[in-house]
Amino acid sequence: MNLNRRQALALSAGAVAFATTGFTALPANAAAEETAKRITEFAGGKEPGTGKITLTAPEIAENGNTVPISVKVESAMSGDDMVESVLILADGNPNPDVATFNFTAMSGVAEATTRMRLAKTQTVYAVAKMADGSTFVDKKEVKVTIGGCGG
Amino acid sequence: MKKISLAVAAVATMVSSSVVSAYADPVDDKLVIDGQEMITRAPAPEGHPFKEVLSGWLFREPETRELEADSFQNSGMLYVERGQEIWNTVEGSKGKSCASCHNDAAESMKGISAHYPKWDADAKRPINIELQIDKCRTQNMGAEAYKFDAPEQKALTTFIKYQSLGAPVKLDLKQGEMQSWWDRGKKEYYTRTGQLNLACASCHEASMGKHIRADHLSQGQANGFPTYRLKQADMVSLHNRLRGCIRDTRAEMPKPFSDELMALEVYVTWRGTGLSVETPAVRQ
Amino acid sequence: MAAKPKPRVKVPKTAKAGETIVIKTLISHKMESGQRKDKEGKIIPRKIINKFTCEFNGEPVFSCDMDPAISANPYFEFRAKVPESGMFKFSWVDDDGSVYTDEQKIEVS
């Protein structure tokens, strides 16, 4: 296939037009640092523990615009054993913030599902904060695939 | 420049030669929507290149399949509800809504869409649901035809097709000149076009089941349109998708509802004979 | 969709006292991220639903603060413990200040 300069330029313009339909991502390090900072802030300066919280996300997302994610935290949802909130972050988006789920005793079970946007392959974090101030984290890497011919 | 032309050439090579990555079977799974089982595999009609026609649903990842299987989670249902409002809304100089003539769509439109495109004796060409709506609007309601892909056109088309959910696709090629439009559509399907020199058949027949980059190539069936696409997070009409495919071969795009695309719709729809109408399907 | 955002909510009609039920909600909304550009290259301003809340008989059950990374047509699935018969109230708050609401009754035996 031979392309002259003009055709090649037209194609690269096309590629840019496709790119603008999604996010323009920050350099990987900046987003990852920002994510780490958010987690520490949310955890009150401490390192969150592991266990108790489970983040479910597809290993491979068919399209980064709509990725289902679920969180579940083991808790009696009464007294001290109570989940107050779960912070969701994504370390490869232009802004790591995704959502915060807020639970109450009326929730019964600390479990929630939503759908999120992922600009590219990256790690999604879920951090749970309990009534006693303790925090727990889980993370999943989600591979975001690129479709066939941009279709 | 070299990099770009190489990248383009790479895509073309992937499809036109045997470099496409390994074949992956469509899944063995059942699609049940609100208790009704969809026909996602059907014996192919006579003259079809495949033995079995397969719904695109079988080629999708589990998360995407689940979105379609749960009619609540399926965001396409928002457009079905919007379409129902439009169905009941009076528009145009004659003071009519769709419901003024057709009453309850659940009764009057049941199974109807499974037999479109059909021959229109007035227009002397096949028409699809979008064109049938426009015909009603201009002739019976005194309203204007919708602009292509207007949100109302997509919502109303989705609502009307949804009334045929589960009904097997079956065209009547004996009507009018349907057969010659089918012939034309078939010719288009196998004609290579664009800078990438691809025909519909290059991806959806010769490479069906293989991967093009990360996409699992399906048979390119039309039974789920308008389809809720995760990429756009919106309903995508069949002619939008056909134009998108043609654009991706880097060819000139035919106009929506042009003879070229109507012929292709007749032929592509026939290739899905026996599959359930899945509107609003959910795809990547 | 150009039309006003319309919520869809799925709550069981009945439950046993103290039972934990599943609630699903969906609303039509573009969730314009503020990251996209139009054809002229200008940034399309952010316009999202930034808060979702669910209450039962006036008591908070579940809420979510949303950022632009939530997909178009936001979907939520969560649980609720129902002690008595009553009314669920759902609300979605838009960046432009609009509030979209829905209510669902549940009979507890």
Coordinates of N, CA, C and O in Angstrom, one line a residue, chain C residues 13-98:
Chain C
K13 N -42.1 -5.7 44.9 CA -43.3 -5.1 45.4 C -43.6 -5.5 46.8 O -44.2 -4.8 47.6
T14 N -43.1 -6.7 47.2 CA -43.3 -7.2 48.6 C -42.0 -7.7 49.1 O -41.1 -8.1 48.4
A15 N -41.9 -7.8 50.5 CA -40.7 -8.4 51.1 C -41.1 -8.8 52.5 O -42.2 -8.4 53.0
K16 N -40.3 -9.6 53.2 CA -40.6 -10.0 54.6 C -39.9 -9.0 55.4 O -38.8 -8.4 55.1
A17 N -40.4 -8.8 56.7 CA -39.8 -7.8 57.6 C -38.3 -8.1 57.8 O -38.0 -9.3 58.1
G18 N -37.5 -7.1 57.7 CA -36.0 -7.4 58.0 C -35.3 -8.0 56.8 O -34.0 -8.2 56.9
E19 N -36.0 -8.3 55.7 CA -35.3 -8.9 54.6 C -34.4 -7.8 53.8 O -34.7 -6.6 53.8
T20 N -33.3 -8.3 53.3 CA -32.4 -7.4 52.5 C -32.8 -7.7 51.0 O -32.6 -8.8 50.5
I21 N -33.2 -6.6 50.4 CA -33.7 -6.7 49.0 C -32.6 -6.1 48.0 O -31.8 -5.3 48.4
V22 N -32.8 -6.4 46.7 CA -31.9 -5.8 45.7 C -32.7 -4.7 45.0 O -33.8 -4.9 44.6
I23 N -32.0 -3.6 44.8 CA -32.6 -2.5 44.1 C -31.7 -2.1 42.9 O -30.5 -2.1 43.0
K24 N -32.4 -1.9 41.8 CA -31.6 -1.5 40.6 C -32.2 -0.2 40.0 O -33.4 0.0 40.0
T25 N -31.3 0.7 39.6 CA -31.7 2.0 39.1 C -30.9 2.3 37.8 O -29.8 2.0 37.7
L26 N -31.6 3.0 36.9 CA -31.0 3.4 35.7 C -31.6 4.7 35.3 O -32.8 5.0 35.5
I27 N -30.8 5.6 34.7 CA -31.4 6.9 34.3 C -30.7 7.3 33.0 O -29.5 7.1 32.8
S28 N -31.5 7.9 32.1 CA -30.9 8.3 30.8 C -30.2 9.7 31.0 O -30.8 10.6 31.5
H29 N -28.9 9.7 30.7 CA -28.1 10.9 30.9 C -26.8 10.7 30.1 O -26.2 9.7 30.3
K30 N -26.4 11.8 29.4 CA -25.1 11.7 28.6 C -23.9 11.6 29.5 O -22.9 11.1 29.0
M31 N -23.9 12.2 30.7 CA -22.8 12.3 31.6 C -21.6 12.8 30.8 O -20.5 12.2 30.6
E32 N -21.8 14.0 30.3 CA -20.7 14.7 29.5 C -19.5 15.0 30.4 O -19.6 15.7 31.4
S33 N -18.4 14.4 30.1 CA -17.3 14.3 31.0 C -16.5 15.6 31.2 O -15.8 15.8 32.2
G34 N -16.6 16.5 30.2 CA -15.8 17.7 30.3 C -14.4 17.5 29.7 O -13.5 18.3 29.7
Q35 N -14.2 16.3 29.2 CA -12.9 15.9 28.6 C -13.0 15.8 27.1 O -12.0 15.7 26.4
R36 N -14.2 15.9 26.6 CA -14.3 15.7 25.1 C -14.3 17.1 24.4 O -14.6 18.1 25.0
K37 N -13.9 17.0 23.1 CA -13.8 18.3 22.3 C -14.9 18.1 21.2 O -15.1 17.0 20.7
D38 N -15.4 19.3 20.8 CA -16.3 19.3 19.7 C -15.6 19.4 18.4 O -14.3 19.3 18.4
K39 N -16.3 19.5 17.2 CA -15.6 19.5 15.9 C -14.7 20.6 15.7 O -13.7 20.5 15.0
E40 N -14.9 21.7 16.4 CA -14.0 22.9 16.3 C -12.9 22.8 17.3 O -12.1 23.7 17.4
G41 N -12.8 21.8 18.1 CA -11.7 21.6 19.0 C -11.9 22.2 20.3 O -11.0 22.3 21.2
K42 N -13.1 22.8 20.5 CA -13.4 23.4 21.8 C -13.9 22.3 22.8 O -14.6 21.4 22.5
I43 N -13.5 22.4 24.1 CA -13.9 21.5 25.1 C -15.5 21.6 25.3 O -16.0 22.7 25.4
I44 N -16.1 20.4 25.3 CA -17.5 20.4 25.6 C -17.7 20.5 27.2 O -17.1 19.6 27.8
P45 N -18.4 21.5 27.7 CA -18.4 21.6 29.2 C -19.0 20.4 29.9 O -19.8 19.7 29.4
R46 N -18.4 20.1 31.1 CA -18.9 19.0 31.9 C -20.4 19.2 32.2 O -20.8 20.3 32.6
K47 N -21.1 18.1 32.1 CA -22.5 18.1 32.6 C -22.9 16.7 33.0 O -23.1 15.9 32.1
I48 N -22.8 16.4 34.3 CA -23.1 15.1 34.7 C -24.1 15.1 35.9 O -24.4 16.1 36.4
I49 N -24.6 13.9 36.2 CA -25.4 13.7 37.4 C -24.3 13.5 38.5 O -23.4 12.6 38.3
N50 N -24.2 14.3 39.5 CA -23.1 14.2 40.5 C -23.5 13.5 41.8 O -22.6 13.2 42.6
K51 N -24.8 13.3 42.0 CA -25.2 12.6 43.2 C -26.5 11.8 43.0 O -27.4 12.2 42.4
F52 N -26.5 10.6 43.6 CA -27.6 9.8 43.6 C -28.0 9.4 45.0 O -27.0 9.1 45.8
T53 N -29.2 9.5 45.4 CA -29.5 9.0 46.8 C -30.8 8.2 46.8 O -31.7 8.3 46.0
C54 N -30.8 7.2 47.8 CA -32.0 6.4 48.0 C -32.4 6.5 49.5 O -31.5 6.3 50.3
E55 N -33.6 6.9 49.7 CA -34.1 6.9 51.1 C -35.3 6.0 51.3 O -36.0 5.7 50.3
F56 N -35.5 5.5 52.5 CA -36.7 4.7 52.8 C -37.4 5.3 54.0 O -36.8 5.5 55.0
N57 N -38.6 5.7 53.8 CA -39.4 6.4 54.8 C -38.6 7.5 55.4 O -38.6 7.7 56.7
G58 N -37.9 8.3 54.6 CA -37.1 9.4 55.1 C -35.7 9.2 55.6 O -35.0 10.1 55.9
E59 N -35.4 7.9 55.8 CA -34.1 7.5 56.3 C -33.1 7.2 55.1 O -33.5 6.5 54.2
P60 N -31.9 7.7 55.2 CA -30.9 7.4 54.1 C -30.6 5.9 54.0 O -30.4 5.2 55.1
V61 N -30.6 5.3 52.9 CA -30.3 3.9 52.7 C -28.9 3.7 52.0 O -28.0 3.0 52.4
F62 N -28.7 4.5 50.9 CA -27.5 4.4 50.0 C -27.4 5.7 49.2 O -28.5 6.2 48.8
S63 N -26.2 6.1 49.0 CA -26.0 7.2 48.1 C -24.7 7.1 47.4 O -23.8 6.3 47.8
C64 N -24.6 7.8 46.3 CA -23.3 7.8 45.6 C -22.9 9.1 45.1 O -23.8 9.8 44.5
D65 N -21.7 9.6 45.3 CA -21.2 10.8 44.7 C -20.4 10.4 43.5 O -19.6 9.5 43.5
M66 N -20.8 11.0 42.4 CA -20.3 10.6 41.1 C -19.3 11.6 40.5 O -19.6 12.8 40.5
D67 N -18.3 11.1 39.8 CA -17.4 11.9 39.0 C -17.6 11.6 37.5 O -18.3 10.6 37.2
P68 N -17.0 12.3 36.6 CA -17.2 12.1 35.2 C -16.8 10.7 34.7 O -17.1 10.4 33.6
A69 N -16.1 9.9 35.5 CA -15.8 8.6 35.1 C -16.9 7.6 35.1 O -16.7 6.4 34.8
I70 N -18.1 8.0 35.6 CA -19.3 7.2 35.6 C -19.8 7.2 34.2 O -20.0 8.3 33.6
S71 N -20.2 6.0 33.7 CA -20.6 5.9 32.3 C -22.0 6.6 32.0 O -22.7 6.8 32.9
A72 N -22.2 6.9 30.8 CA -23.5 7.5 30.4 C -24.6 6.6 30.8 O -24.4 5.4 30.9
N73 N -25.8 7.1 31.0 CA -26.9 6.3 31.5 C -26.6 5.6 32.8 O -26.5 4.4 32.8
P74 N -26.3 6.3 33.9 CA -25.7 5.7 35.1 C -26.7 4.6 35.7 O -27.9 4.8 35.7
Y75 N -26.0 3.5 36.0 CA -26.7 2.4 36.6 C -26.2 2.1 38.0 O -25.0 2.1 38.2
F76 N -27.1 1.8 38.9 CA -26.7 1.4 40.2 C -27.5 0.1 40.7 O -28.7 0.0 40.4
E77 N -26.8 -0.7 41.3 CA -27.4 -1.9 42.0 C -26.9 -1.9 43.4 O -25.7 -1.8 43.6
F78 N -27.8 -2.0 44.4 CA -27.4 -2.0 45.8 C -28.5 -2.8 46.6 O -29.5 -3.2 46.1
R79 N -28.2 -2.8 47.9 CA -29.1 -3.6 48.8 C -29.9 -2.6 49.7 O -29.4 -1.5 50.0
A80 N -31.0 -3.1 50.3 CA -31.7 -2.3 51.3 C -32.4 -3.3 52.2 O -32.9 -4.3 51.8
K81 N -32.3 -2.9 53.5 CA -32.9 -3.8 54.5 C -34.3 -3.1 54.9 O -34.3 -1.9 55.3
V82 N -35.4 -3.8 54.7 CA -36.7 -3.2 54.9 C -37.4 -3.7 56.1 O -37.8 -4.9 56.2
P83 N -37.5 -2.8 57.2 CA -38.1 -3.2 58.4 C -39.6 -3.2 58.4 O -40.3 -3.9 59.1
E84 N -40.2 -2.4 57.5 CA -41.6 -2.2 57.5 C -42.1 -1.8 56.1 O -41.3 -1.5 55.3
S85 N -43.4 -1.8 55.9 CA -43.9 -1.3 54.6 C -43.6 0.2 54.5 O -43.5 0.9 55.5
G86 N -43.5 0.7 53.3 CA -43.2 2.1 53.2 C -42.8 2.5 51.7 O -43.1 1.8 50.8
M87 N -42.1 3.6 51.7 CA -41.9 4.2 50.4 C -40.4 4.5 50.2 O -39.7 5.1 51.0
F88 N -39.8 4.0 49.1 CA -38.5 4.3 48.7 C -38.5 5.6 47.9 O -39.4 5.8 47.0
K89 N -37.6 6.5 48.1 CA -37.5 7.7 47.3 C -36.1 7.8 46.7 O -35.1 7.6 47.4
F90 N -36.0 8.0 45.4 CA -34.8 8.1 44.7 C -34.6 9.4 44.1 O -35.5 10.0 43.6
S91 N -33.4 10.0 44.2 CA -33.2 11.3 43.5 C -31.8 11.3 42.9 O -30.8 10.7 43.4
W92 N -31.7 12.0 41.8 CA -30.5 12.2 41.0 C -30.3 13.7 40.8 O -31.2 14.4 40.4
V93 N -29.1 14.2 41.2 CA -28.9 15.7 41.1 C -27.9 15.9 40.0 O -26.8 15.4 39.9
D94 N -28.4 16.8 39.1 CA -27.6 17.2 37.9 C -26.7 18.4 38.2 O -27.0 19.2 39.1
D95 N -25.6 18.5 37.5 CA -24.7 19.6 37.6 C -25.4 21.0 37.4 O -25.0 22.0 38.0
D96 N -26.5 21.0 36.6 CA -27.2 22.2 36.4 C -28.2 22.5 37.5 O -29.0 23.5 37.4
G97 N -28.3 21.7 38.5 CA -29.2 21.9 39.6 C -30.5 21.1 39.6 O -31.2 21.0 40.6
S98 N -30.8 20.6 38.4 CA -32.0 19.8 38.2 C -32.0 18.6 39.1 O -30.9 18.0 39.3

